[in-house]
Amino acid sequence: MQFTVTFFLLVSIIVSLISFLFAGWLYQWVKNRPSSNKRIAEVGTLIKNGANTFLTKEYTVLAKFAGVAAILILVFLPTPIWKGNVLDNIVMALAYLFGTVFSAIAGVIGIRIATIANVKTAEAAQNGIKPSFMSGFRGGAVMGMAVVGSTLLGVTLVMLITNNTTALLGFSFGASSLALFAKAGGGIFTKTADISADLVGKVELGIPEDDPRNPAVIADNVGDNVGDVAGMGADLFDSNVASMAAALVIAASLDKAAGGTVNTSTVFCYAAIGLLASIIGVATARMGKHGNPTKALNSSTYVTTALFGVLTALATWMFNFQWRIWGASAVGLLVGVIIGIASDYFTDDTKKPVHNVAKASETGPAFTILSGISYGFLSTLPAMIGIAISALAAYKLCDPIGPGYAMYGIAMAAVGMLSIVGMIISNDAYGPIVDNARGLAEMGDLGDDVLEITDSLDSAGNTVKAVTKGFAIGAAGLTVIALLGAFISQVNDSAVVLGLEQITGFDIMNPIVFFGLLIGASIPAVFSAMLMLGVDRNAQRMVSEIHRQFREILGLKEGKEGVVPEYDKCIEIATFGALKELIPAGLVTIIITVLVGFVGGVQAIGGYLCGNIISGLLLALFMSNAGGLWDNSKKYIESGNNGGKGSDAHKAAVVGDTVGDPFKDTAGPSINTQITVVSLVSSLMSTLFLTLSIFH
């Protein structure tokens, strides 16, 4: 059975609209859950207002950046406006702005539902773990459905309107550039507040985690929303768009050579099925009265995975697609699950690495840090092997089809790995919602039984978050390898037009390639350092503010009735610091990419991207897993092991968690987006690098 690509574009639009309708139903379901506690409503409103204020200020800054970037794109891309077709430049600039708007909407939707779901989840815990879990999970699923629906709809509309894959790269760059800054800004905000609240509250004063006396506690809860919800939504929106864009650039090139649209149709068909599988997976997610929340989250992921495998096989048979391409996407998905399981082993509080770090904490914080770093580095091997095997398997599977199909196979492995991203986002957004719910339960004084339930949900969120981050990093790895293929396609298309020699790969013995390789490898480390120094500077300012309040507000430390800390001062410090620090790190990576391209041309950029991909993946995996390990080691001690709360081991574990916070929630996940951004900048500027570099 053969259909034109228009059929698959229309199917993609219909599936996107179904996901929006389902997201709307989930939103109403969560909103209609009962809530009557005045104190929780009051704190929930403070969190909601703080998150909305930060997001408004952040998007105002980013709108200015996007405006300047759009003008530069209009003038210079895909070719300088005075040399090329003016319409192409206008389309590219509009596609870029379209990408930034879609990415921003992903963040807004996330904040809107998360600040409702946290209140509902906290109060539902009074009726048991099942209703509380369902409120948290379905709150996260609103984000999952809306973000992936937006991805598929955005990519489909750009292709339908422009029929131009270069414009699609512009759309992807818009999504990536906004995600880069949103993730960095949100990450700096959330970890500033988290570190400050923990160090002064837990270590210095020995007060509980979400004690309302702590001036940073509301800022910490706001941070969960702006960093782990809005930032993460933009991040995974960007990864999903980039994987589809890379696959479509290569598919269009192959279709042009062969005549027909079968490869482009395959990408849209598989992406639509992935979203459909996620919708069914979310709709069937259930938990018994005394069930295990981690098991419930993981089982819905496995249901979605199996559905995708079966439905894509059926579609491949029905529409006469290439079985080897299906094999490549199945390999990608399978390896994604394996990377998730490996991340789980190193971060789950029922496994040995967490127990060993907790034990090491008894001897002091130096051993907490040393053991955590060691396990963090160890955890990178399974994931790196997984990415390597999936890339190699996809390459070898698809190579016999014909020239260019090997790289298309890798791109489809990335599409396969990200096919269930709707479920991944749902699980990921669940984490900060239940984390906030735990804080609200404590501040609303709902009792120990409720706290026990919210702790159990929070622990599951942390465990699953490590799995989803491993998944996201693995998918980013395959996506950027595919983007390397898209870069070669873009260069060769320009080379044909200009009558220049085409490129087939990059020889690392070529000094220009090696020059790019070394610089590219150093960028993720510089980028991470800039973000973490931002957290460091900001947290020091907030710690001083907390000390001032405890010193100057009489009765605050003792918890006298009617004495309330100045929460807004801490929110202001986190907001101001995050906005000040979020642009420089991202801008440095883009500027260095452009400089390397104009110095060494496309060969240097090829090396630069390879170095950036490898060191970026290594650092992202290490930081995400080490951070998750420290966090769960602290929670393991807090649950009564190795001395329990208030012990020396607990204080050492809090120090470990403080180091791990910017690792796992600021720098680690932002590296994915940094790699994608430099890959897209390289592809978009490939013609300029081909013609205007110092060394060809």
mmCIF file of N, CA and C in Angstrom, residues 74-122:
data_model
loop_
_atom_site.group_PDB
_atom_site.id
_atom_site.type_symbol
_atom_site.label_atom_id
_atom_site.label_comp_id
_atom_site.label_asym_id
_atom_site.label_seq_id
_atom_site.Cartn_x
_atom_site.Cartn_y
_atom_site.Cartn_z
ATOM 1 N N LEU A 74 17.990 36.581 9.249
ATOM 2 C CA LEU A 74 17.391 37.227 8.079
ATOM 3 C C LEU A 74 18.467 37.799 7.147
ATOM 4 N N VAL A 75 19.507 38.367 7.741
ATOM 5 C CA VAL A 75 20.565 39.008 6.935
ATOM 6 C C VAL A 75 21.526 37.983 6.332
ATOM 7 N N PHE A 76 21.862 36.922 7.088
ATOM 8 C CA PHE A 76 22.966 36.051 6.655
ATOM 9 C C PHE A 76 22.592 34.624 6.231
ATOM 10 N N LEU A 77 21.397 34.110 6.619
ATOM 11 C CA LEU A 77 21.129 32.683 6.385
ATOM 12 C C LEU A 77 19.872 32.473 5.530
ATOM 13 N N PRO A 78 19.880 31.429 4.659
ATOM 14 C CA PRO A 78 20.945 30.442 4.414
ATOM 15 C C PRO A 78 22.141 31.006 3.646
ATOM 16 N N THR A 79 21.931 32.101 2.913
ATOM 17 C CA THR A 79 23.064 32.810 2.282
ATOM 18 C C THR A 79 22.845 34.301 2.541
ATOM 19 N N PRO A 80 23.915 35.124 2.512
ATOM 20 C CA PRO A 80 23.724 36.567 2.742
ATOM 21 C C PRO A 80 22.606 37.129 1.851
ATOM 22 N N ILE A 81 21.771 37.968 2.450
ATOM 23 C CA ILE A 81 20.543 38.423 1.781
ATOM 24 C C ILE A 81 20.826 39.159 0.465
ATOM 25 N N TRP A 82 22.010 39.799 0.358
ATOM 26 C CA TRP A 82 22.344 40.537 -0.866
ATOM 27 C C TRP A 82 22.819 39.611 -1.990
ATOM 28 N N LYS A 83 23.090 38.306 -1.619
ATOM 29 C CA LYS A 83 23.579 37.368 -2.636
ATOM 30 C C LYS A 83 22.496 36.390 -3.098
ATOM 31 N N GLY A 84 21.645 35.988 -2.174
ATOM 32 C CA GLY A 84 20.735 34.876 -2.470
ATOM 33 C C GLY A 84 19.322 35.316 -2.739
ATOM 34 N N ASN A 85 18.400 34.384 -2.401
ATOM 35 C CA ASN A 85 16.980 34.622 -2.593
ATOM 36 C C ASN A 85 16.424 35.225 -1.297
ATOM 37 N N VAL A 86 15.894 36.431 -1.346
ATOM 38 C CA VAL A 86 15.405 37.141 -0.152
ATOM 39 C C VAL A 86 14.327 36.326 0.569
ATOM 40 N N LEU A 87 13.449 35.653 -0.206
ATOM 41 C CA LEU A 87 12.354 34.873 0.372
ATOM 42 C C LEU A 87 12.885 33.754 1.271
ATOM 43 N N ASP A 88 13.979 33.093 0.835
ATOM 44 C CA ASP A 88 14.576 32.020 1.641
ATOM 45 C C ASP A 88 14.992 32.541 3.019
ATOM 46 N N ASN A 89 15.597 33.725 3.050
ATOM 47 C CA ASN A 89 16.044 34.312 4.321
ATOM 48 C C ASN A 89 14.860 34.673 5.224
ATOM 49 N N ILE A 90 13.787 35.185 4.607
ATOM 50 C CA ILE A 90 12.585 35.530 5.386
ATOM 51 C C ILE A 90 11.972 34.265 5.989
ATOM 52 N N VAL A 91 11.879 33.197 5.171
ATOM 53 C CA VAL A 91 11.320 31.913 5.644
ATOM 54 C C VAL A 91 12.150 31.370 6.803
ATOM 55 N N MET A 92 13.483 31.457 6.671
ATOM 56 C CA MET A 92 14.383 30.945 7.712
ATOM 57 C C MET A 92 14.188 31.707 9.032
ATOM 58 N N ALA A 93 14.117 33.031 8.953
ATOM 59 C CA ALA A 93 13.937 33.845 10.165
ATOM 60 C C ALA A 93 12.592 33.556 10.823
ATOM 61 N N LEU A 94 11.534 33.419 9.999
ATOM 62 C CA LEU A 94 10.205 33.120 10.550
ATOM 63 C C LEU A 94 10.166 31.721 11.184
ATOM 64 N N ALA A 95 10.829 30.755 10.537
ATOM 65 C CA ALA A 95 10.877 29.385 11.079
ATOM 66 C C ALA A 95 11.591 29.379 12.431
ATOM 67 N N TYR A 96 12.670 30.181 12.523
ATOM 68 C CA TYR A 96 13.411 30.293 13.795
ATOM 69 C C TYR A 96 12.502 30.836 14.899
ATOM 70 N N LEU A 97 11.786 31.922 14.604
ATOM 71 C CA LEU A 97 10.888 32.528 15.599
ATOM 72 C C LEU A 97 9.749 31.572 15.974
ATOM 73 N N PHE A 98 9.251 30.837 14.987
ATOM 74 C CA PHE A 98 8.209 29.830 15.200
ATOM 75 C C PHE A 98 8.706 28.781 16.207
ATOM 76 N N GLY A 99 9.960 28.359 16.059
ATOM 77 C CA GLY A 99 10.571 27.378 16.975
ATOM 78 C C GLY A 99 10.687 27.911 18.393
ATOM 79 N N THR A 100 11.089 29.180 18.532
ATOM 80 C CA THR A 100 11.231 29.764 19.882
ATOM 81 C C THR A 100 9.868 29.877 20.577
ATOM 82 N N VAL A 101 8.836 30.250 19.799
ATOM 83 C CA VAL A 101 7.490 30.405 20.378
ATOM 84 C C VAL A 101 6.959 29.060 20.860
ATOM 85 N N PHE A 102 7.114 28.017 20.039
ATOM 86 C CA PHE A 102 6.651 26.679 20.428
ATOM 87 C C PHE A 102 7.368 26.195 21.685
ATOM 88 N N SER A 103 8.679 26.454 21.749
ATOM 89 C CA SER A 103 9.469 26.036 22.913
ATOM 90 C C SER A 103 9.011 26.778 24.172
ATOM 91 N N ALA A 104 8.735 28.072 24.034
ATOM 92 C CA ALA A 104 8.261 28.867 25.177
ATOM 93 C C ALA A 104 6.905 28.365 25.666
ATOM 94 N N ILE A 105 6.023 28.007 24.725
ATOM 95 C CA ILE A 105 4.693 27.498 25.093
ATOM 96 C C ILE A 105 4.829 26.216 25.916
ATOM 97 N N ALA A 106 5.809 25.371 25.562
ATOM 98 C CA ALA A 106 6.044 24.125 26.314
ATOM 99 C C ALA A 106 6.308 24.437 27.791
ATOM 100 N N GLY A 107 7.111 25.469 28.049
ATOM 101 C CA GLY A 107 7.418 25.870 29.426
ATOM 102 C C GLY A 107 6.209 26.416 30.155
ATOM 103 N N VAL A 108 5.426 27.238 29.461
ATOM 104 C CA VAL A 108 4.243 27.852 30.088
ATOM 105 C C VAL A 108 3.217 26.787 30.474
ATOM 106 N N ILE A 109 2.973 25.829 29.575
ATOM 107 C CA ILE A 109 2.009 24.748 29.868
ATOM 108 C C ILE A 109 2.474 23.966 31.093
ATOM 109 N N GLY A 110 3.768 23.663 31.140
ATOM 110 C CA GLY A 110 4.325 22.908 32.262
ATOM 111 C C GLY A 110 4.109 23.602 33.591
ATOM 112 N N ILE A 111 4.427 24.905 33.639
ATOM 113 C CA ILE A 111 4.263 25.675 34.880
ATOM 114 C C ILE A 111 2.803 25.735 35.300
ATOM 115 N N ARG A 112 1.932 25.949 34.330
ATOM 116 C CA ARG A 112 0.507 26.112 34.649
ATOM 117 C C ARG A 112 -0.056 24.859 35.323
ATOM 118 N N ILE A 113 0.257 23.674 34.782
ATOM 119 C CA ILE A 113 -0.301 22.448 35.370
ATOM 120 C C ILE A 113 0.450 22.055 36.648
ATOM 121 N N ALA A 114 1.775 22.237 36.659
ATOM 122 C CA ALA A 114 2.560 21.796 37.822
ATOM 123 C C ALA A 114 2.159 22.545 39.091
ATOM 124 N N THR A 115 1.851 23.837 38.950
ATOM 125 C CA THR A 115 1.498 24.642 40.141
ATOM 126 C C THR A 115 0.068 24.381 40.613
ATOM 127 N N ILE A 116 -0.702 23.636 39.825
ATOM 128 C CA ILE A 116 -2.019 23.166 40.291
ATOM 129 C C ILE A 116 -1.860 21.753 40.866
ATOM 130 N N ALA A 117 -1.145 20.911 40.114
ATOM 131 C CA ALA A 117 -1.024 19.491 40.479
ATOM 132 C C ALA A 117 -0.312 19.294 41.822
ATOM 133 N N ASN A 118 0.651 20.191 42.165
ATOM 134 C CA ASN A 118 1.369 20.000 43.446
ATOM 135 C C ASN A 118 0.410 20.109 44.639
ATOM 136 N N VAL A 119 -0.507 21.069 44.578
ATOM 137 C CA VAL A 119 -1.495 21.248 45.659
ATOM 138 C C VAL A 119 -2.433 20.043 45.725
ATOM 139 N N LYS A 120 -2.926 19.622 44.561
ATOM 140 C CA LYS A 120 -3.877 18.496 44.508
ATOM 141 C C LYS A 120 -3.222 17.203 44.991
ATOM 142 N N THR A 121 -1.954 16.996 44.624
ATOM 143 C CA THR A 121 -1.232 15.776 45.019
ATOM 144 C C THR A 121 -1.030 15.736 46.529
ATOM 145 N N ALA A 122 -0.674 16.893 47.114
ATOM 146 C CA ALA A 122 -0.452 16.962 48.570
ATOM 147 C C ALA A 122 -1.730 16.609 49.322
#
